[in-house]
């Protein structure tokens, strides 16, 4: 691209993509959806006790600052004018829970990550208060089962166990939010007038939000004993929430005064980025976990097969809400990170792929990575990870292959549930996320599902979805979401290459392994204790 072309690109839109393992800032051309520049910073996960997963909210914030600053530097080197950035969208890891002090701007505890299991005893205590211990008691209000996964029980644990948070609530200093709320509040001014808000998609993951009335639910807040005044204001996914303020961290003063006008939980943003705007369109994202979402249009569909009902998006305050069915898998890319960091069988994720390629088979070895229990379709927090079918012949290459196969089997389980609930089987699976760069995984996925897998050549669909929401917001209006204006996406296809009978045999063996992973852990195990 010539220098003159670069400076004449027209309106640009930025996207902050704050995920479980990294933060990124990406800049797109609003007319062509072309990705022009980006920067990524990996963030630490802390595991202070077995089953606990935390992150430092300040580290998350600083990683976002660094990504914005570095991306703007790269754009200057490319002779792209950063003043053409007209809006910023935010997309984030969902459910992860932060409580901070609105007078000091400081977090009052580490963020409790969505994968965290410390709340199992909280869930069991709450279940005793429900007639028949019915996990799905709030299904028709929230779309969700009572689980360690969602924000309400994490917030309940913080109020029960962290004195500083209890005191801040009493003194009316506490604010609660998921990561989107924390970032938007700080980026729009923090303690000096920052906007405390979230969007309907993130609110729908808390277990405190009525997905029909689009309001925080007083009965649920009472059930979880959560004061409603600490909750953020709920807005649509596409509107101006506030303007970026200047920070000491932004040496260049970049983006000051630019509106933050898009906000979607990461899986919802990927649904938008994959252009799944029609009833029945679905996508599967392979990140830390694995998430299959199917757009069900303006009606909420309730699953009979272990899926959850969630808000897909709302593209403007006066626009209709769209709903989705979701199959959530806790561990996907995280299993590769575990093989690398915990077992040390490879130094990089690419090396894990190479080991799997060398084996070409798991040789009868099956891996159920239930590190955080099992999510959809089982909702079984007592499950734990197992590797079975080991022989003296098994080596690290077979285990690497079994780990990749596990990601595919888990997707097959949630796709089967989705097909039963929707009644119309998917004829192909649209995919995105970091793991889709792994060609062996994508071929395996097609083989195990017995349908084609379709991957867009531009894999950053999550950030793209947030940018689309931001650019389309009223008062910004640089990105058209009219079907005729949406850019056609080029894709790579993976077709099934094995006999369906072999696929069914392997899947049946996997299901047998899943049964053996269940009822392993209980909340009264010695390792589960209160915060000292």
Coordinates of C-alpha atoms in Angstrom, one line a residue:
X1 CA 0.0 0.0 0.0
X2 CA 1.5 3.4 -1.0
X3 CA 1.9 6.1 1.6
X4 CA -0.8 8.3 0.0
X5 CA -3.2 5.3 0.2
X6 CA -2.4 4.7 3.8
X7 CA -3.2 8.3 4.8
X8 CA -6.4 8.2 2.8
X9 CA -7.8 5.1 4.4
X10 CA -10.9 6.9 5.7
X11 CA -12.5 6.1 9.1
X12 CA -10.9 3.5 11.3
X13 CA -12.2 1.7 14.4
X14 CA -10.2 0.3 17.3
X15 CA -11.0 -2.8 19.3
X16 CA -9.7 -3.7 22.8
X17 CA -9.9 -7.5 23.0
X18 CA -9.2 -8.5 26.7
X19 CA -9.1 -12.3 26.8
X20 CA -8.2 -14.9 29.5
X21 CA -4.6 -15.3 28.4
X22 CA -3.8 -12.0 26.6
X23 CA -4.9 -8.5 25.9
X24 CA -4.9 -7.0 22.4
X25 CA -5.7 -3.8 20.6
X26 CA -6.5 -4.0 16.9
X27 CA -7.4 -1.3 14.4
X28 CA -9.7 -2.0 11.4
X29 CA -10.7 -0.1 8.3
X30 CA -14.4 0.6 8.8
X31 CA -15.1 0.4 5.0
X32 CA -13.3 -2.8 4.1
X33 CA -13.0 -4.5 7.6
X34 CA -9.3 -4.9 6.8
X35 CA -7.0 -5.4 9.9
X36 CA -4.4 -2.6 9.7
X37 CA -2.4 -3.0 12.9
X38 CA -2.4 -4.7 16.3
X39 CA -0.4 -5.6 19.4
X40 CA -0.8 -8.4 21.9
X41 CA 0.5 -8.8 25.5
X42 CA 0.2 -12.1 27.4
X43 CA -1.2 -11.8 30.9
X44 CA -0.5 -14.0 34.0
X45 CA -3.0 -16.3 35.6
X46 CA -2.4 -16.9 39.3
X47 CA -3.3 -20.2 41.0
X48 CA -3.0 -19.5 44.7
X49 CA -4.8 -22.7 45.7
X50 CA -6.1 -25.8 43.9
X51 CA -9.0 -24.9 41.7
X52 CA -8.5 -21.1 42.2
X53 CA -7.8 -18.9 39.2
X54 CA -7.1 -15.2 39.6
X55 CA -5.7 -12.2 37.7
X56 CA -4.5 -8.8 38.7
X57 CA -7.0 -6.1 37.5
X58 CA -4.1 -3.6 37.4
X59 CA -2.0 -5.9 35.2
X60 CA -5.0 -6.3 32.9
X61 CA -5.4 -2.5 32.7
X62 CA -1.6 -2.0 32.1
X63 CA -1.6 -4.6 29.4
X64 CA -4.4 -2.7 27.6
X65 CA -2.5 0.5 27.9
X66 CA 0.6 -1.1 26.4
X67 CA -1.4 -2.7 23.5
X68 CA -3.0 0.7 22.6
X69 CA 0.4 2.6 22.8
X70 CA 2.3 0.0 20.8
X71 CA -0.4 -0.3 18.1
X72 CA -0.5 3.5 17.7
X73 CA 3.4 3.5 17.4
X74 CA 3.1 0.7 14.7
X75 CA 0.5 2.8 12.8
X76 CA 2.7 5.8 12.8
X77 CA 5.5 3.7 11.3
X78 CA 3.1 2.6 8.6
X79 CA 2.2 6.3 8.0
X80 CA -1.4 5.7 9.1
X81 CA -3.0 8.7 10.8
X82 CA -4.3 7.6 14.2
X83 CA -6.6 10.6 14.4
X84 CA -8.8 8.7 11.9
X85 CA -9.8 6.3 14.7
X86 CA -13.4 7.3 15.2
X87 CA -14.5 4.8 17.8
X88 CA -13.4 2.0 20.1
X89 CA -15.1 -1.2 20.9
X90 CA -14.4 -3.4 24.0
X91 CA -14.7 -7.2 24.0
X92 CA -13.7 -9.3 27.0
X93 CA -13.5 -12.6 28.8
X94 CA -16.9 -13.0 30.4
X95 CA -18.0 -13.7 34.0
X96 CA -14.6 -12.8 35.4
X97 CA -15.4 -10.7 38.5
X98 CA -13.8 -7.5 39.8
X99 CA -14.7 -5.3 42.8
X100 CA -13.0 -1.9 43.2
X101 CA -13.1 1.2 45.3
X102 CA -14.7 4.1 43.4
X103 CA -13.0 6.7 45.7
X104 CA -9.4 5.5 45.1
X105 CA -9.9 3.6 41.8
X106 CA -8.0 0.6 43.2
X107 CA -9.2 -3.0 43.0
X108 CA -10.2 -4.5 46.4
X109 CA -9.1 -8.0 45.4
X110 CA -7.8 -9.9 42.4
X111 CA -10.2 -10.6 39.6
X112 CA -11.8 -14.1 40.1
X113 CA -11.6 -15.7 36.6
X114 CA -14.5 -17.5 35.0
X115 CA -12.7 -20.8 35.3
X116 CA -12.3 -20.6 39.1
X117 CA -13.8 -23.3 41.2
X118 CA -13.5 -22.0 44.8
X119 CA -17.3 -21.3 44.8
X120 CA -18.3 -24.9 44.7
X121 CA -19.2 -24.9 48.4
X122 CA -21.0 -21.6 47.9
X123 CA -23.1 -23.2 45.1
X124 CA -23.8 -26.2 47.3
X125 CA -24.9 -24.0 50.1
X126 CA -27.2 -22.0 47.8
X127 CA -28.7 -25.2 46.3
X128 CA -29.9 -26.2 49.8
X129 CA -32.1 -23.2 49.8
X130 CA -33.8 -24.2 46.5
X131 CA -36.8 -26.6 46.6
X132 CA -35.6 -30.0 45.2
X133 CA -32.0 -28.6 44.9
X134 CA -32.9 -27.6 41.3
X135 CA -29.8 -26.1 39.6
X136 CA -32.0 -24.6 36.8
X137 CA -34.3 -22.7 39.2
X138 CA -33.6 -19.4 37.4
X139 CA -33.4 -20.8 33.9
X140 CA -36.4 -18.9 32.6
X141 CA -35.2 -15.6 34.0
X142 CA -31.5 -15.9 33.3
X143 CA -31.1 -18.8 30.9
X144 CA -28.4 -20.2 33.2
X145 CA -27.9 -23.1 35.6
X146 CA -26.5 -22.4 39.1
X147 CA -22.8 -23.0 38.6
X148 CA -19.4 -21.8 39.7
X149 CA -19.0 -20.4 36.2
X150 CA -21.2 -17.3 36.5
X151 CA -20.4 -14.0 38.3
X152 CA -23.1 -14.0 41.0
X153 CA -21.5 -16.8 43.0
X154 CA -18.0 -15.3 42.6
X155 CA -19.3 -12.0 44.0
X156 CA -21.1 -13.8 46.8
X157 CA -17.8 -15.5 47.7
X158 CA -16.0 -12.1 47.7
X159 CA -18.6 -10.6 50.0
X160 CA -18.3 -13.6 52.4
X161 CA -14.6 -13.8 52.5
X162 CA -12.9 -10.5 51.9
X163 CA -13.3 -8.0 54.8
X164 CA -12.1 -5.1 52.7
X165 CA -14.9 -5.6 50.2
X166 CA -17.6 -6.0 52.9
X167 CA -16.4 -2.7 54.4
X168 CA -16.4 -0.9 51.1
X169 CA -20.0 -2.1 50.4
X170 CA -21.0 -0.8 53.8
X171 CA -19.3 2.5 53.2
X172 CA -20.9 2.8 49.7
X173 CA -17.5 2.8 48.0
X174 CA -17.7 -0.6 46.2
X175 CA -18.3 -1.1 42.5
X176 CA -18.8 -4.5 40.9
X177 CA -18.2 -5.3 37.3
X178 CA -17.0 -7.8 34.7
X179 CA -13.8 -6.9 32.9
X180 CA -15.6 -4.7 30.4
X181 CA -17.0 -2.6 33.2
X182 CA -13.6 -2.2 34.9
X183 CA -11.9 -1.2 31.6
X184 CA -14.7 1.3 30.5
X185 CA -14.9 2.9 34.0
X186 CA -11.1 3.5 34.1
X187 CA -10.8 4.5 30.4
X188 CA -13.6 7.1 30.7
X189 CA -12.1 8.8 33.8
X190 CA -12.1 6.3 36.7
X191 CA -12.6 8.0 40.1
X192 CA -12.9 11.3 38.2
X193 CA -16.2 10.7 36.5
X194 CA -15.7 7.3 34.9
X195 CA -18.8 5.6 33.5
X196 CA -19.9 2.5 35.4
X197 CA -21.7 0.4 32.8
X198 CA -21.9 -3.0 31.1
X199 CA -23.8 -4.2 28.1
X200 CA -26.6 -6.7 27.9
X201 CA -24.4 -9.6 26.8
X202 CA -22.0 -9.3 29.7
X203 CA -24.9 -8.7 32.1
X204 CA -26.6 -11.9 30.8
X205 CA -23.6 -13.9 32.2
X206 CA -23.9 -12.8 35.8
X207 CA -27.0 -14.8 36.9
X208 CA -28.5 -11.5 38.3
X209 CA -30.0 -10.2 35.0
X210 CA -33.4 -10.9 33.6
X211 CA -32.8 -11.6 29.9
X212 CA -36.5 -10.7 29.1
X213 CA -37.0 -7.5 31.0
X214 CA -33.4 -6.5 30.4
X215 CA -33.1 -5.4 34.0
X216 CA -31.2 -6.5 37.1
X217 CA -33.6 -8.8 38.9
X218 CA -34.4 -7.8 42.5
X219 CA -35.5 -11.3 43.5
X220 CA -32.2 -12.9 42.3
X221 CA -30.1 -10.1 43.9
X222 CA -32.0 -10.9 47.1
X223 CA -31.4 -14.7 46.7
X224 CA -27.7 -14.1 46.3
X225 CA -27.8 -11.3 48.9
X226 CA -26.1 -8.8 46.6
X227 CA -26.7 -5.1 47.0
X228 CA -28.1 -3.7 43.7
X229 CA -26.3 -0.3 44.2
X230 CA -22.9 -1.9 43.4
X231 CA -24.1 -3.2 40.0
X232 CA -23.2 -1.3 36.7
X233 CA -25.8 0.4 34.5
X234 CA -26.8 -2.0 31.6
X235 CA -26.7 -0.5 28.1
X236 CA -27.0 -1.9 24.6
X237 CA -24.0 -3.4 22.8
X238 CA -23.7 -0.5 20.4
X239 CA -24.0 3.1 21.7
X240 CA -21.6 5.8 23.0
X241 CA -20.9 5.0 26.7
X242 CA -18.3 7.7 27.2
X243 CA -15.1 9.3 25.8
X244 CA -11.5 8.1 26.3
X245 CA -9.6 10.4 28.7
X246 CA -5.9 11.1 28.6
X247 CA -3.7 8.9 30.8
X248 CA 0.0 9.2 32.0
X249 CA 0.3 5.7 30.5
X250 CA -0.6 6.9 27.0
X251 CA 2.7 8.8 26.4
X252 CA 1.4 9.9 23.0
X253 CA -1.9 11.1 24.2
X254 CA -3.4 8.8 21.6
X255 CA -7.1 8.3 21.4
X256 CA -8.1 11.1 23.9
X257 CA -11.7 12.1 23.3
X258 CA -12.5 9.1 21.1
X259 CA -15.8 7.5 22.0
X260 CA -16.0 4.0 23.5
X261 CA -19.2 2.9 21.6
X262 CA -19.2 -0.9 21.4
X263 CA -19.2 -3.6 24.1
X264 CA -19.8 -7.3 23.8
X265 CA -18.7 -10.4 25.7
X266 CA -16.0 -12.2 23.6
X267 CA -18.2 -15.0 22.4
X268 CA -21.0 -12.6 21.4
X269 CA -18.5 -10.4 19.6
X270 CA -17.3 -13.4 17.6
X271 CA -20.9 -14.2 16.6
X272 CA -21.1 -10.7 15.2
X273 CA -17.7 -10.8 13.6
X274 CA -18.6 -14.1 11.9
X275 CA -21.7 -12.2 10.5
X276 CA -24.1 -14.7 12.2
X277 CA -27.1 -12.3 12.1
X278 CA -29.6 -14.8 10.8
X279 CA -31.7 -17.2 12.9
X280 CA -29.9 -20.6 12.9
X281 CA -26.4 -19.3 12.1
X282 CA -23.7 -20.6 14.5
X283 CA -20.0 -20.3 15.2
X284 CA -17.5 -22.1 17.5
X285 CA -14.6 -20.2 19.0
X286 CA -11.5 -22.0 20.2
X287 CA -9.8 -19.9 22.8
X288 CA -8.9 -20.8 26.5
X289 CA -12.3 -22.6 26.4
X290 CA -14.5 -23.5 23.5
X291 CA -17.9 -21.8 22.9
X292 CA -20.5 -22.7 20.3
X293 CA -23.2 -20.0 19.9
X294 CA -26.3 -20.3 17.6
X295 CA -28.4 -17.2 16.9
X296 CA -32.0 -18.0 17.7
X297 CA -33.3 -14.6 16.5
X298 CA -35.6 -12.4 18.7
X299 CA -36.9 -15.3 20.6
X300 CA -35.2 -17.0 23.6
X301 CA -35.0 -20.8 23.2
X302 CA -34.5 -22.9 26.3
X303 CA -32.5 -26.1 26.0
X304 CA -33.5 -29.5 27.0
X305 CA -30.0 -30.8 26.5
X306 CA -27.7 -28.9 28.8
X307 CA -27.1 -25.7 26.8
X308 CA -27.6 -22.2 28.1
X309 CA -29.7 -19.4 26.8
X310 CA -27.9 -16.0 26.5
X311 CA -28.3 -12.6 24.9
X312 CA -26.5 -12.6 21.5
X313 CA -26.4 -8.8 21.0
X314 CA -28.4 -5.6 20.9
X315 CA -27.1 -3.2 18.3
X316 CA -28.4 0.1 19.7
X317 CA -30.6 1.2 22.6
X318 CA -33.8 1.2 20.5
X319 CA -32.9 -1.9 18.6
X320 CA -34.3 -5.4 19.3
X321 CA -32.4 -7.9 21.5
X322 CA -31.3 -11.1 19.7
X323 CA -30.8 -14.3 21.7
X324 CA -28.5 -17.4 21.3
X325 CA -28.2 -20.9 22.5
X326 CA -24.7 -21.6 23.8
X327 CA -22.6 -24.7 24.5
X328 CA -19.7 -23.7 26.8
X329 CA -16.6 -25.9 27.3
X330 CA -14.1 -24.7 30.0
X331 CA -10.9 -26.2 28.7
X332 CA -9.7 -26.0 25.0
X333 CA -6.6 -23.9 24.3
X334 CA -5.9 -24.2 28.1
X335 CA -5.1 -27.9 27.7
X336 CA -2.2 -27.0 25.3
X337 CA -1.0 -24.4 27.7
X338 CA -1.1 -27.0 30.5
X339 CA 0.9 -29.5 28.4
X340 CA 3.5 -26.8 27.8
X341 CA 3.6 -25.1 31.3
X342 CA 2.7 -27.8 33.8
X343 CA 3.9 -31.0 32.2
X344 CA 6.7 -29.4 30.1
X345 CA 6.3 -31.8 27.2
X346 CA 6.8 -28.9 24.8
X347 CA 8.3 -25.5 24.9
X348 CA 5.7 -23.8 22.6
X349 CA 2.1 -24.4 21.5
X350 CA 3.4 -25.1 18.0
X351 CA 5.6 -27.9 19.4
X352 CA 2.5 -29.5 20.8
X353 CA 0.9 -29.5 17.3
X354 CA 4.1 -31.0 15.9
X355 CA 4.1 -33.8 18.5
X356 CA 0.5 -34.6 17.6
X357 CA 1.3 -34.6 13.9
X358 CA 4.2 -37.0 14.6
X359 CA 1.9 -39.5 16.3
X360 CA -1.1 -39.1 13.9
X361 CA -3.2 -41.0 16.5
X362 CA -3.7 -41.2 20.3
X363 CA -3.2 -45.0 20.1
X364 CA -6.3 -45.6 22.3
X365 CA -5.4 -42.9 24.8
X366 CA -8.3 -40.6 25.8
X367 CA -7.9 -37.3 27.7
X368 CA -10.8 -35.5 29.5
X369 CA -9.4 -32.1 30.5
X370 CA -12.0 -31.4 33.2
X371 CA -9.6 -29.2 35.2
X372 CA -12.6 -26.9 36.2
X373 CA -15.2 -29.6 36.3
X374 CA -17.4 -30.1 33.2
X375 CA -19.5 -27.4 31.7
X376 CA -22.1 -28.0 28.9
X377 CA -23.8 -30.4 28.5
X378 CA -23.1 -31.9 32.0
X379 CA -22.7 -29.0 34.4
X380 CA -20.8 -31.3 36.7
X381 CA -18.4 -29.3 39.0
X382 CA -17.2 -32.5 40.7
X383 CA -15.5 -33.9 37.6
X384 CA -11.7 -33.7 37.3
X385 CA -9.3 -34.3 34.4
X386 CA -8.2 -37.8 33.5
X387 CA -6.0 -39.5 30.9
X388 CA -7.0 -43.2 30.4
X389 CA -6.2 -46.0 28.0
X390 CA -2.5 -45.7 28.7
X391 CA -0.1 -48.5 27.9
X392 CA 3.7 -48.9 27.9
X393 CA 3.6 -47.9 24.3
X394 CA 2.0 -44.5 25.1
X395 CA 4.4 -41.5 24.7
X396 CA 4.1 -37.7 24.9
X397 CA 3.1 -37.5 21.2
X398 CA 0.1 -39.7 21.8
X399 CA -0.9 -37.5 24.8
X400 CA -0.6 -34.4 22.7
X401 CA -2.8 -35.9 20.0
X402 CA -5.3 -37.0 22.7
X403 CA -5.4 -33.5 24.0
X404 CA -6.3 -32.0 20.6
X405 CA -8.8 -34.8 20.1
X406 CA -10.4 -33.9 23.4
X407 CA -11.1 -30.4 22.2
X408 CA -12.9 -31.9 19.2
X409 CA -14.9 -34.4 21.2
X410 CA -16.1 -31.7 23.5
X411 CA -17.2 -29.7 20.5
X412 CA -19.0 -32.7 19.2
X413 CA -20.9 -33.1 22.5
X414 CA -22.2 -29.5 22.4
X415 CA -22.9 -29.6 18.7
X416 CA -25.0 -32.8 19.2
X417 CA -27.0 -31.0 22.0
X418 CA -27.4 -27.9 19.7
X419 CA -28.8 -30.1 16.9
X420 CA -31.3 -31.7 19.2
X421 CA -32.5 -28.4 20.6
X422 CA -32.7 -26.6 17.2
X423 CA -34.1 -29.6 15.3
X424 CA -32.1 -28.7 12.2
X425 CA -28.6 -30.1 12.2
X426 CA -25.8 -27.7 11.2
X427 CA -24.5 -28.6 7.7
X428 CA -21.1 -27.0 8.4
X429 CA -19.3 -25.4 11.4
X430 CA -18.0 -21.8 11.2
X431 CA -14.9 -21.5 13.5
X432 CA -12.6 -18.8 14.8
X433 CA -10.1 -18.2 17.7
X434 CA -6.4 -18.7 18.2
X435 CA -6.5 -22.5 18.1
X436 CA -7.9 -22.5 14.5
X437 CA -4.4 -21.8 13.2
X438 CA -3.7 -25.5 14.1
X439 CA -4.5 -27.3 10.9
X440 CA -4.3 -30.8 12.5
X441 CA -7.0 -29.7 15.0
X442 CA -9.3 -28.3 12.3
X443 CA -9.0 -31.5 10.2
X444 CA -9.6 -33.6 13.3
X445 CA -12.6 -31.5 14.1
X446 CA -14.1 -32.1 10.7
X447 CA -13.4 -35.8 11.0
X448 CA -15.1 -36.1 14.4
X449 CA -18.1 -34.0 13.5
X450 CA -18.5 -35.6 10.0
X451 CA -19.3 -32.2 8.5
X452 CA -17.1 -29.5 6.9
X453 CA -15.3 -26.9 9.2
X454 CA -15.1 -23.4 7.7
X455 CA -12.4 -21.0 8.9
X456 CA -12.3 -17.3 7.9
X457 CA -8.9 -16.3 6.5
X458 CA -8.9 -13.2 8.9
X459 CA -9.1 -15.0 12.2
X460 CA -9.7 -11.9 14.5
X461 CA -13.4 -12.2 14.4
X462 CA -13.9 -11.4 18.1
X463 CA -12.1 -8.0 17.8
X464 CA -13.9 -7.4 14.5
X465 CA -17.3 -7.9 16.1
X466 CA -16.5 -5.3 18.8
X467 CA -15.2 -2.9 16.1
X468 CA -18.4 -3.4 14.1
X469 CA -20.6 -2.6 17.1
X470 CA -18.5 0.5 17.9
X471 CA -18.4 1.8 14.4
X472 CA -22.2 1.3 13.8
X473 CA -23.2 3.1 17.0
X474 CA -25.5 6.1 16.8
X475 CA -23.4 9.3 16.8
X476 CA -20.5 7.4 15.2
X477 CA -22.0 5.8 12.1
X478 CA -18.9 4.8 10.2
X479 CA -19.7 1.0 9.9
X480 CA -22.8 -0.2 8.1
X481 CA -24.4 -3.4 9.4
X482 CA -26.8 -3.6 6.4
X483 CA -26.5 -7.1 4.9
X484 CA -25.7 -5.7 1.5
X485 CA -22.8 -3.7 2.9
X486 CA -21.1 -6.4 4.8
X487 CA -17.8 -7.5 3.4
X488 CA -17.7 -11.1 2.0
X489 CA -15.3 -13.2 4.0
X490 CA -12.8 -15.6 2.3
X491 CA -12.6 -18.9 4.0
X492 CA -10.6 -22.1 4.3
X493 CA -12.6 -25.4 4.3
X494 CA -11.7 -28.7 6.0
X495 CA -13.7 -31.7 4.8
X496 CA -14.2 -35.0 6.7
X497 CA -11.6 -37.6 5.6
X498 CA -12.3 -40.6 7.8
X499 CA -15.0 -43.2 7.8
X500 CA -18.0 -42.1 10.0
X501 CA -18.0 -45.5 11.7
X502 CA -14.5 -44.9 13.0
X503 CA -15.5 -41.4 14.2
X504 CA -18.5 -42.9 16.1
X505 CA -16.3 -45.6 17.7
X506 CA -13.8 -43.0 18.9
X507 CA -16.5 -40.7 20.2
X508 CA -18.2 -43.6 22.1
X509 CA -14.8 -44.4 23.8
X510 CA -14.5 -40.7 24.7
X511 CA -18.0 -40.7 26.3
X512 CA -16.9 -43.7 28.4
X513 CA -13.9 -41.7 29.6
X514 CA -16.1 -38.7 30.5
X515 CA -18.2 -40.9 32.8
X516 CA -15.1 -41.9 34.7
X517 CA -14.0 -38.3 35.3
X518 CA -17.2 -37.5 37.2
X519 CA -17.9 -37.3 41.0
X520 CA -14.2 -37.1 41.7
X521 CA -14.2 -34.0 44.0
X522 CA -16.4 -32.8 46.8
X523 CA -16.5 -29.4 48.5
X524 CA -15.4 -30.9 51.8
X525 CA -12.2 -32.1 50.3
X526 CA -9.2 -31.0 52.6
X527 CA -7.8 -28.7 49.8
X528 CA -10.9 -26.5 49.8
X529 CA -10.7 -24.0 52.5
X530 CA -11.7 -20.4 53.3
X531 CA -9.3 -17.6 52.6
X532 CA -7.1 -17.3 55.7

